[in-house]
Coordinates of C-alpha atoms in Angstrom, one line a residue:
M256 CA 3.2 -6.7 -31.0
F257 CA 5.6 -9.1 -32.6
L258 CA 3.7 -8.7 -36.2
A259 CA 7.3 -8.0 -38.1
F260 CA 7.6 -11.8 -37.0
L261 CA 4.1 -12.9 -38.2
D262 CA 5.0 -10.8 -41.6
E263 CA 8.1 -13.4 -42.2
L264 CA 7.1 -16.5 -41.2
R265 CA 3.9 -15.7 -44.1
A266 CA 7.6 -14.7 -46.7
A267 CA 8.9 -17.4 -45.9
G268 CA 5.4 -19.6 -46.5
I269 CA 4.6 -20.5 -43.3
P270 CA 0.7 -20.6 -42.9
A271 CA 1.0 -17.9 -40.2
S272 CA -3.0 -16.5 -39.7
L273 CA -4.2 -13.3 -37.5
K274 CA -6.0 -16.3 -35.6
E275 CA -3.4 -18.0 -34.3
H276 CA -1.2 -14.5 -33.8
L277 CA -3.6 -13.7 -31.7
V278 CA -3.9 -17.1 -29.7
L279 CA 0.2 -16.6 -28.9
L280 CA -0.9 -12.8 -28.2
E281 CA -3.5 -14.5 -24.9
A282 CA -1.2 -17.3 -24.1
L283 CA 1.5 -14.6 -23.6
D284 CA -1.0 -12.5 -21.5
A285 CA -2.1 -15.8 -19.3
E286 CA 1.7 -16.3 -18.8
V287 CA 1.0 -20.3 -19.5
I288 CA 5.6 -20.0 -20.2
D289 CA 8.1 -19.3 -18.2
R290 CA 9.9 -15.7 -19.2
T291 CA 13.1 -17.5 -20.9
P292 CA 13.4 -17.3 -24.8
E293 CA 13.1 -20.9 -25.0
A294 CA 9.3 -20.9 -23.4
F295 CA 8.6 -18.5 -26.0
Y296 CA 10.5 -20.2 -29.3
Y297 CA 8.3 -24.0 -28.4
L298 CA 5.6 -22.2 -27.0
A299 CA 5.9 -19.8 -30.7
R300 CA 6.4 -23.2 -32.6
A301 CA 3.2 -24.9 -31.1
T302 CA 1.0 -22.2 -32.3
Y303 CA 2.0 -21.5 -35.8
V304 CA 3.7 -25.1 -37.0
K305 CA 1.3 -26.8 -38.2
D306 CA 3.0 -29.6 -40.3
E307 CA 6.1 -31.2 -39.5
G308 CA 7.8 -30.3 -43.1
L309 CA 7.9 -26.7 -42.3
L310 CA 9.4 -26.7 -38.6
D311 CA 13.1 -26.4 -40.0
R312 CA 11.8 -23.1 -42.3
F313 CA 10.3 -22.0 -38.6
D314 CA 13.9 -22.2 -36.6
Q315 CA 15.3 -20.0 -39.5
V316 CA 13.0 -17.2 -39.6
F317 CA 12.6 -17.4 -35.5
A318 CA 17.0 -17.4 -35.4
K319 CA 15.8 -14.0 -38.1
V320 CA 13.8 -12.0 -36.5
F321 CA 14.7 -12.8 -32.4
R322 CA 18.5 -13.5 -32.3
G323 CA 21.1 -10.9 -32.7
I324 CA 24.9 -12.4 -33.2
A325 CA 27.1 -10.3 -30.9
T326 CA 31.0 -10.9 -32.9
S327 CA 34.1 -9.2 -33.0
Y328 CA 35.3 -8.6 -36.2
G329 CA 37.3 -5.6 -36.3
T330 CA 37.9 -4.5 -32.9
E331 CA 40.4 -7.3 -31.6
A332 CA 44.4 -8.4 -32.7
T333 CA 43.9 -11.7 -34.7
E334 CA 46.2 -14.1 -35.9
L335 CA 46.7 -15.9 -39.9
P336 CA 45.6 -19.0 -39.5
E337 CA 48.9 -21.6 -40.5
D338 CA 47.4 -22.7 -43.5
W339 CA 47.3 -19.5 -44.8
L340 CA 50.3 -18.2 -44.9
K341 CA 52.0 -21.9 -46.2
A342 CA 49.8 -21.3 -48.6
I343 CA 51.3 -18.1 -49.6
A344 CA 54.5 -20.1 -50.4
E345 CA 52.9 -22.1 -53.2
K346 CA 52.7 -20.8 -56.4
Y347 CA 49.9 -18.6 -58.1
L348 CA 48.7 -19.0 -60.9
T349 CA 46.7 -16.4 -63.0
P350 CA 43.4 -18.0 -65.0
E351 CA 45.0 -17.0 -68.3
E352 CA 48.4 -19.2 -67.4
M353 CA 45.7 -21.6 -66.2
A354 CA 44.6 -22.4 -69.2
R355 CA 48.2 -22.5 -71.1
I356 CA 48.9 -25.3 -68.7
E357 CA 47.9 -28.7 -70.8
S358 CA 47.2 -32.0 -69.7
L359 CA 48.6 -35.5 -70.6
G360 CA 46.4 -36.8 -71.9
S361 CA 44.6 -40.2 -71.5
W362 CA 44.5 -42.4 -68.0
D363 CA 47.1 -45.0 -69.2
E364 CA 49.0 -41.8 -69.8
I365 CA 48.8 -40.0 -66.9
M366 CA 49.4 -43.8 -64.9
A367 CA 52.1 -44.5 -66.9
T368 CA 54.2 -41.0 -66.3
L369 CA 53.2 -41.6 -62.4
K370 CA 55.5 -45.3 -63.4
Q371 CA 58.1 -43.4 -64.8
R372 CA 58.9 -40.6 -62.5
L373 CA 58.8 -42.7 -59.2
A374 CA 61.2 -44.7 -60.9
E375 CA 63.2 -41.8 -62.1
Q376 CA 62.7 -39.6 -59.1
E377 CA 65.8 -39.4 -56.5
G378 CA 65.0 -36.1 -54.0
R379 CA 61.9 -33.7 -52.9
H380 CA 61.1 -30.5 -55.1
Q381 CA 58.8 -28.1 -54.6
G382 CA 57.2 -25.9 -56.9
G383 CA 58.2 -27.5 -60.1
S384 CA 56.0 -28.3 -63.4
K385 CA 57.8 -32.0 -64.0
W386 CA 58.5 -34.1 -60.8
I387 CA 56.7 -35.6 -57.6
G388 CA 56.1 -32.4 -55.3
T389 CA 54.2 -29.8 -53.8
G390 CA 53.4 -26.9 -55.4
G391 CA 54.0 -26.1 -58.8
T392 CA 51.7 -26.9 -62.0
S393 CA 53.3 -30.9 -62.0
P394 CA 50.6 -33.5 -62.8
F395 CA 51.8 -35.6 -60.1
G396 CA 51.9 -34.5 -56.0
N397 CA 49.8 -31.7 -54.0
G398 CA 49.1 -28.3 -53.7
G399 CA 49.5 -27.0 -56.7
Y400 CA 48.0 -26.8 -59.9
N401 CA 47.3 -28.8 -63.1
P402 CA 44.3 -29.2 -65.2
E403 CA 44.8 -33.5 -64.8
G404 CA 46.9 -35.2 -61.9
V405 CA 47.4 -37.2 -59.1
R406 CA 47.5 -36.2 -55.7
I407 CA 50.4 -38.0 -53.8
G408 CA 48.4 -36.9 -49.8
G409 CA 47.6 -33.1 -48.4
E410 CA 44.7 -32.0 -48.7
S411 CA 42.9 -31.6 -52.1
R412 CA 42.5 -28.0 -53.9
H413 CA 41.2 -28.4 -57.3
Q414 CA 39.3 -31.2 -57.0
L415 CA 40.8 -32.3 -60.8
A416 CA 43.0 -34.7 -59.4
I417 CA 41.8 -38.4 -61.3
K418 CA 43.4 -40.6 -59.2
V419 CA 44.0 -39.4 -55.0
W420 CA 46.7 -41.1 -53.4
D421 CA 46.7 -41.3 -48.8
Q422 CA 46.2 -43.5 -46.1
R423 CA 43.2 -41.6 -45.2
E424 CA 40.8 -41.8 -41.7
F425 CA 37.1 -42.8 -42.4
R426 CA 34.3 -42.2 -39.6
N427 CA 31.1 -44.3 -38.5
L428 CA 27.7 -42.7 -39.2
D429 CA 26.2 -42.8 -35.6
S430 CA 22.9 -44.5 -34.9
T431 CA 22.0 -43.1 -32.3
R432 CA 22.3 -39.1 -33.0
E433 CA 18.8 -37.6 -32.1
L434 CA 17.2 -36.0 -34.5
G435 CA 17.1 -31.5 -35.0
T436 CA 14.2 -32.8 -36.1
R437 CA 11.4 -35.1 -37.2
N438 CA 11.5 -33.7 -41.0
I439 CA 13.4 -36.6 -42.5
K440 CA 11.3 -39.7 -40.2
V441 CA 8.1 -38.0 -42.2
A442 CA 9.1 -37.8 -45.6
L443 CA 10.4 -42.1 -45.2
R444 CA 7.3 -43.3 -43.4
R445 CA 5.7 -43.4 -47.5
L446 CA 7.8 -46.2 -46.8
R447 CA 5.6 -48.4 -45.5
R448 CA 4.1 -51.3 -45.4
F449 CA 2.6 -52.8 -42.8
A450 CA 2.4 -56.6 -41.9
R451 CA 2.2 -59.1 -39.2
E452 CA 4.8 -62.0 -39.2
G453 CA 6.9 -64.0 -36.6
A454 CA 6.2 -65.2 -33.0
A455 CA 2.9 -64.8 -31.8
D456 CA 4.1 -62.3 -28.7
E457 CA 1.2 -59.2 -29.4
L458 CA -2.6 -59.7 -26.9
D459 CA -4.6 -59.5 -29.5
I460 CA -7.4 -57.3 -27.6
D461 CA -10.1 -57.4 -29.8
G462 CA -9.7 -60.9 -30.7
T463 CA -9.1 -62.4 -26.7
I464 CA -13.1 -60.0 -25.8
D465 CA -14.8 -62.3 -29.1
G466 CA -13.3 -65.2 -28.5
T467 CA -14.3 -65.1 -24.7
A468 CA -17.5 -63.5 -25.4
R469 CA -18.0 -66.8 -28.3
Q470 CA -16.3 -69.2 -25.6
G471 CA -18.1 -68.2 -22.0
W472 CA -15.0 -68.5 -20.5
L473 CA -11.9 -66.5 -20.9
D474 CA -10.0 -67.2 -24.3
V475 CA -6.4 -64.8 -24.3
R476 CA -5.8 -65.1 -28.4
M477 CA -2.1 -63.3 -29.4
R478 CA -0.9 -62.2 -32.6
P479 CA 3.0 -61.2 -34.5
E480 CA 3.6 -57.7 -33.6
R481 CA 3.1 -55.5 -36.5
R482 CA 5.6 -54.5 -38.9
N483 CA 7.1 -52.8 -41.4
A484 CA 7.6 -55.3 -43.7
V485 CA 9.9 -53.1 -46.7
K486 CA 12.9 -54.3 -46.8
L487 CA 16.4 -51.1 -47.1
L488 CA 19.6 -52.5 -48.6
L489 CA 21.5 -48.8 -47.6
F490 CA 25.2 -47.8 -49.0
L491 CA 27.0 -44.9 -47.8
D492 CA 29.2 -43.2 -49.2
V493 CA 31.6 -42.0 -47.1
G494 CA 35.2 -39.8 -46.6
G495 CA 36.8 -37.6 -49.0
S496 CA 34.1 -34.8 -51.2
M497 CA 31.9 -36.3 -48.3
D498 CA 33.4 -35.0 -45.0
P499 CA 31.2 -31.8 -45.0
W500 CA 28.2 -33.5 -45.3
V501 CA 28.4 -36.3 -42.7
T502 CA 25.9 -34.4 -40.4
L503 CA 23.4 -34.8 -42.1
C504 CA 23.9 -38.4 -43.9
E505 CA 24.2 -39.1 -39.8
E506 CA 20.3 -37.7 -39.5
L507 CA 19.7 -40.2 -42.6
F508 CA 21.0 -43.0 -40.6
S509 CA 18.9 -42.3 -37.8
A510 CA 15.9 -42.0 -38.9
A511 CA 16.7 -44.8 -41.9
T512 CA 17.3 -47.1 -38.4
A513 CA 14.4 -45.9 -36.5
E514 CA 11.4 -46.7 -38.7
F515 CA 13.2 -49.8 -41.1
K516 CA 13.6 -52.8 -39.3
N517 CA 14.1 -54.5 -42.4
L518 CA 17.5 -52.6 -42.6
E519 CA 20.9 -53.3 -43.9
F520 CA 23.6 -50.8 -44.6
F521 CA 27.0 -51.0 -45.7
Y522 CA 29.5 -48.2 -46.5
F523 CA 31.9 -47.3 -50.1
H524 CA 33.7 -44.6 -51.2
N525 CA 33.2 -42.5 -54.1
C526 CA 31.8 -46.1 -56.3
P527 CA 30.7 -49.1 -55.0
Y528 CA 33.1 -51.8 -56.3
E529 CA 33.6 -55.5 -55.3
G530 CA 34.1 -55.0 -51.7
V531 CA 31.7 -52.7 -49.5
W532 CA 32.2 -53.1 -45.2
K533 CA 30.7 -51.6 -42.3
D534 CA 33.2 -50.8 -40.5
N535 CA 35.8 -48.1 -41.2
R536 CA 37.5 -48.6 -39.3
R537 CA 38.2 -51.4 -40.8
R538 CA 37.5 -51.0 -43.9
F539 CA 41.2 -52.8 -45.8
A540 CA 40.6 -55.6 -43.5
E541 CA 37.4 -56.2 -42.7
R542 CA 35.3 -56.1 -46.4
T543 CA 32.1 -57.4 -47.5
P544 CA 32.5 -58.7 -50.8
M545 CA 29.9 -58.0 -53.1
W546 CA 28.8 -60.6 -54.6
D547 CA 27.5 -62.1 -51.2
V548 CA 25.9 -58.5 -51.3
L549 CA 23.7 -59.7 -54.5
H550 CA 23.2 -63.8 -53.6
K551 CA 22.5 -63.6 -49.7
F552 CA 19.5 -59.8 -50.0
G553 CA 16.6 -60.3 -53.0
H554 CA 15.0 -58.8 -55.7
D555 CA 12.4 -57.5 -52.9
Y556 CA 14.9 -55.0 -51.7
K557 CA 14.5 -51.5 -52.1
L558 CA 18.3 -49.7 -52.6
V559 CA 19.4 -46.3 -52.3
F560 CA 22.8 -44.8 -52.2
V561 CA 23.4 -41.5 -50.0
G562 CA 26.8 -39.9 -52.5
D563 CA 28.0 -36.8 -53.3
A564 CA 28.6 -39.2 -56.9
S565 CA 32.3 -36.5 -57.3
M566 CA 34.7 -38.2 -58.4
S567 CA 37.0 -38.6 -61.3
P568 CA 34.9 -39.9 -64.5
Y569 CA 37.8 -43.2 -64.4
E570 CA 36.9 -44.0 -61.5
I571 CA 33.1 -44.5 -62.9
S572 CA 34.0 -45.6 -66.9
H573 CA 38.1 -47.3 -66.2
P574 CA 39.1 -51.0 -64.0
G575 CA 41.9 -49.3 -61.9
G576 CA 40.1 -46.3 -61.3
S577 CA 39.1 -46.2 -57.8
V578 CA 40.8 -43.6 -55.6
E579 CA 41.8 -47.3 -52.6
H580 CA 43.0 -50.0 -54.7
N581 CA 43.1 -51.2 -57.8
N582 CA 39.8 -52.0 -59.1
E583 CA 39.6 -55.4 -62.2
E584 CA 36.3 -54.3 -63.3
A585 CA 34.7 -51.0 -63.7
G586 CA 32.3 -49.2 -60.9
A587 CA 30.1 -48.9 -63.5
T588 CA 30.2 -52.6 -64.0
W589 CA 29.2 -53.0 -60.6
M590 CA 26.4 -50.1 -60.5
Q591 CA 24.0 -52.2 -63.4
R592 CA 24.8 -55.4 -61.1
L593 CA 23.4 -53.6 -58.6
T594 CA 20.3 -52.1 -60.2
N595 CA 19.6 -55.3 -61.9
T596 CA 19.3 -57.1 -59.2
Y597 CA 17.7 -54.3 -56.9
P598 CA 14.8 -52.9 -59.5
A599 CA 13.8 -51.0 -56.9
A600 CA 16.5 -48.2 -56.9
V601 CA 17.1 -44.1 -56.4
W602 CA 20.9 -41.7 -55.4
L603 CA 20.2 -39.7 -53.2
N604 CA 22.7 -37.0 -53.6
P605 CA 23.3 -34.3 -50.2
L606 CA 24.9 -31.3 -53.6
P607 CA 22.0 -28.6 -54.1
A608 CA 20.4 -30.0 -57.3
P609 CA 21.6 -27.2 -59.8
Q610 CA 25.0 -27.6 -59.3
W611 CA 24.7 -31.8 -60.7
G612 CA 25.6 -30.1 -64.1
Y613 CA 29.0 -29.4 -63.2
S614 CA 30.2 -32.3 -63.2
P615 CA 31.1 -34.8 -65.6
S616 CA 31.0 -37.6 -62.7
I617 CA 26.8 -36.8 -60.7
R618 CA 26.2 -36.6 -65.4
M619 CA 28.0 -40.5 -65.4
I620 CA 25.5 -41.7 -62.3
R621 CA 22.8 -40.6 -63.6
E622 CA 22.3 -41.8 -66.4
L623 CA 23.4 -45.2 -64.8
M624 CA 20.8 -44.7 -61.9
S625 CA 18.0 -44.2 -65.7
D626 CA 18.0 -40.2 -63.7
R627 CA 16.8 -41.7 -61.3
M628 CA 18.9 -39.2 -58.6
Y629 CA 17.2 -37.0 -56.1
P630 CA 18.7 -34.5 -53.9
L631 CA 19.1 -34.7 -50.2
T632 CA 16.2 -32.3 -49.1
L633 CA 12.8 -33.4 -47.2
A634 CA 11.4 -32.3 -51.2
G635 CA 13.8 -34.8 -52.5
L636 CA 13.0 -37.8 -50.6
D637 CA 9.3 -37.4 -50.8
E638 CA 10.3 -37.5 -54.4
A639 CA 12.9 -40.7 -53.6
M640 CA 10.5 -42.8 -51.8
R641 CA 7.6 -42.0 -54.4
E642 CA 9.4 -43.9 -56.7
L643 CA 10.4 -46.8 -54.7
T644 CA 7.1 -47.3 -54.1
R645 CA 6.4 -47.5 -57.3
K646 CA 4.8 -51.1 -58.6
R647 CA 6.8 -52.9 -61.4

């Protein structure tokens, strides 16, 4: 019984032995749990999983073996979503037609042309190749196609815009969110260095016993609480292409706030510039100058960036390349200042590592980080924590 389950666990790399399988059967025979799927799940997990790093893999195997998927696909009439119907009205281009569309050239030429279009255009346009509008092949607007241009409003479709003009709302990460698993916390514990600092407000039992025995009367000894002395500076990319990774970043943020008492965090969008913020709802009104961050937090802080590094290369290399404001200095300049101030620094990327080579901006960030970019996976977190603890 359940031999298929045992085979699937082994195929997934979980070291499940026949002895553990027999223990599970004995527990079921002794009726130590209620006869419910949830109770069986926890019993099986406690029996087979001895490493917290395998909990997520066990969940996947359990779902594959025991949970059926009920679907009404093909049996009920459905309506096409409204956004699908709108997309039909957009100009459809074949790959050959896309290849024949030429970009305007450099950053300066694109921005100069946009300024001219804004001055000359008098009305709304749709489906054209020159004016600011929707659909078509114009380098300015949204809903169309151009190998390089400026998206103004709308949703990203081809992710080719070098600049985006749009007022967007970002959501704060939730530090109270409970993790589905404790895997991220386990990985972060590699970055522990305990020390006793601060006020003596904890009872020292061993010291009290020793002092009482030596003095002959009750000699109560107190000591500072033992805390993780590592100082962590966390920079979190939010909004835009990071939206699909909000849940993963919330789990990382929750784990970090639980593990590190000396934690400071800031938000940025795409690339750090001269200002960062604590509250996404007030990111324009209440910004912290980057120079204040560099001067306030010492060189002993560990610096961790979290972001997909997916952006226009101009956001890194050019002044004025930011998608939300006119930055006077390039993002690369601020990245160099941060990594020079904090030698122990890593970049965690939620995108799968095999996709990194397709993005010029990811290659640029990796160079600025001296190749200290790691995937936001358990293995990647483990490597990143090893890098941060390396002696310099």
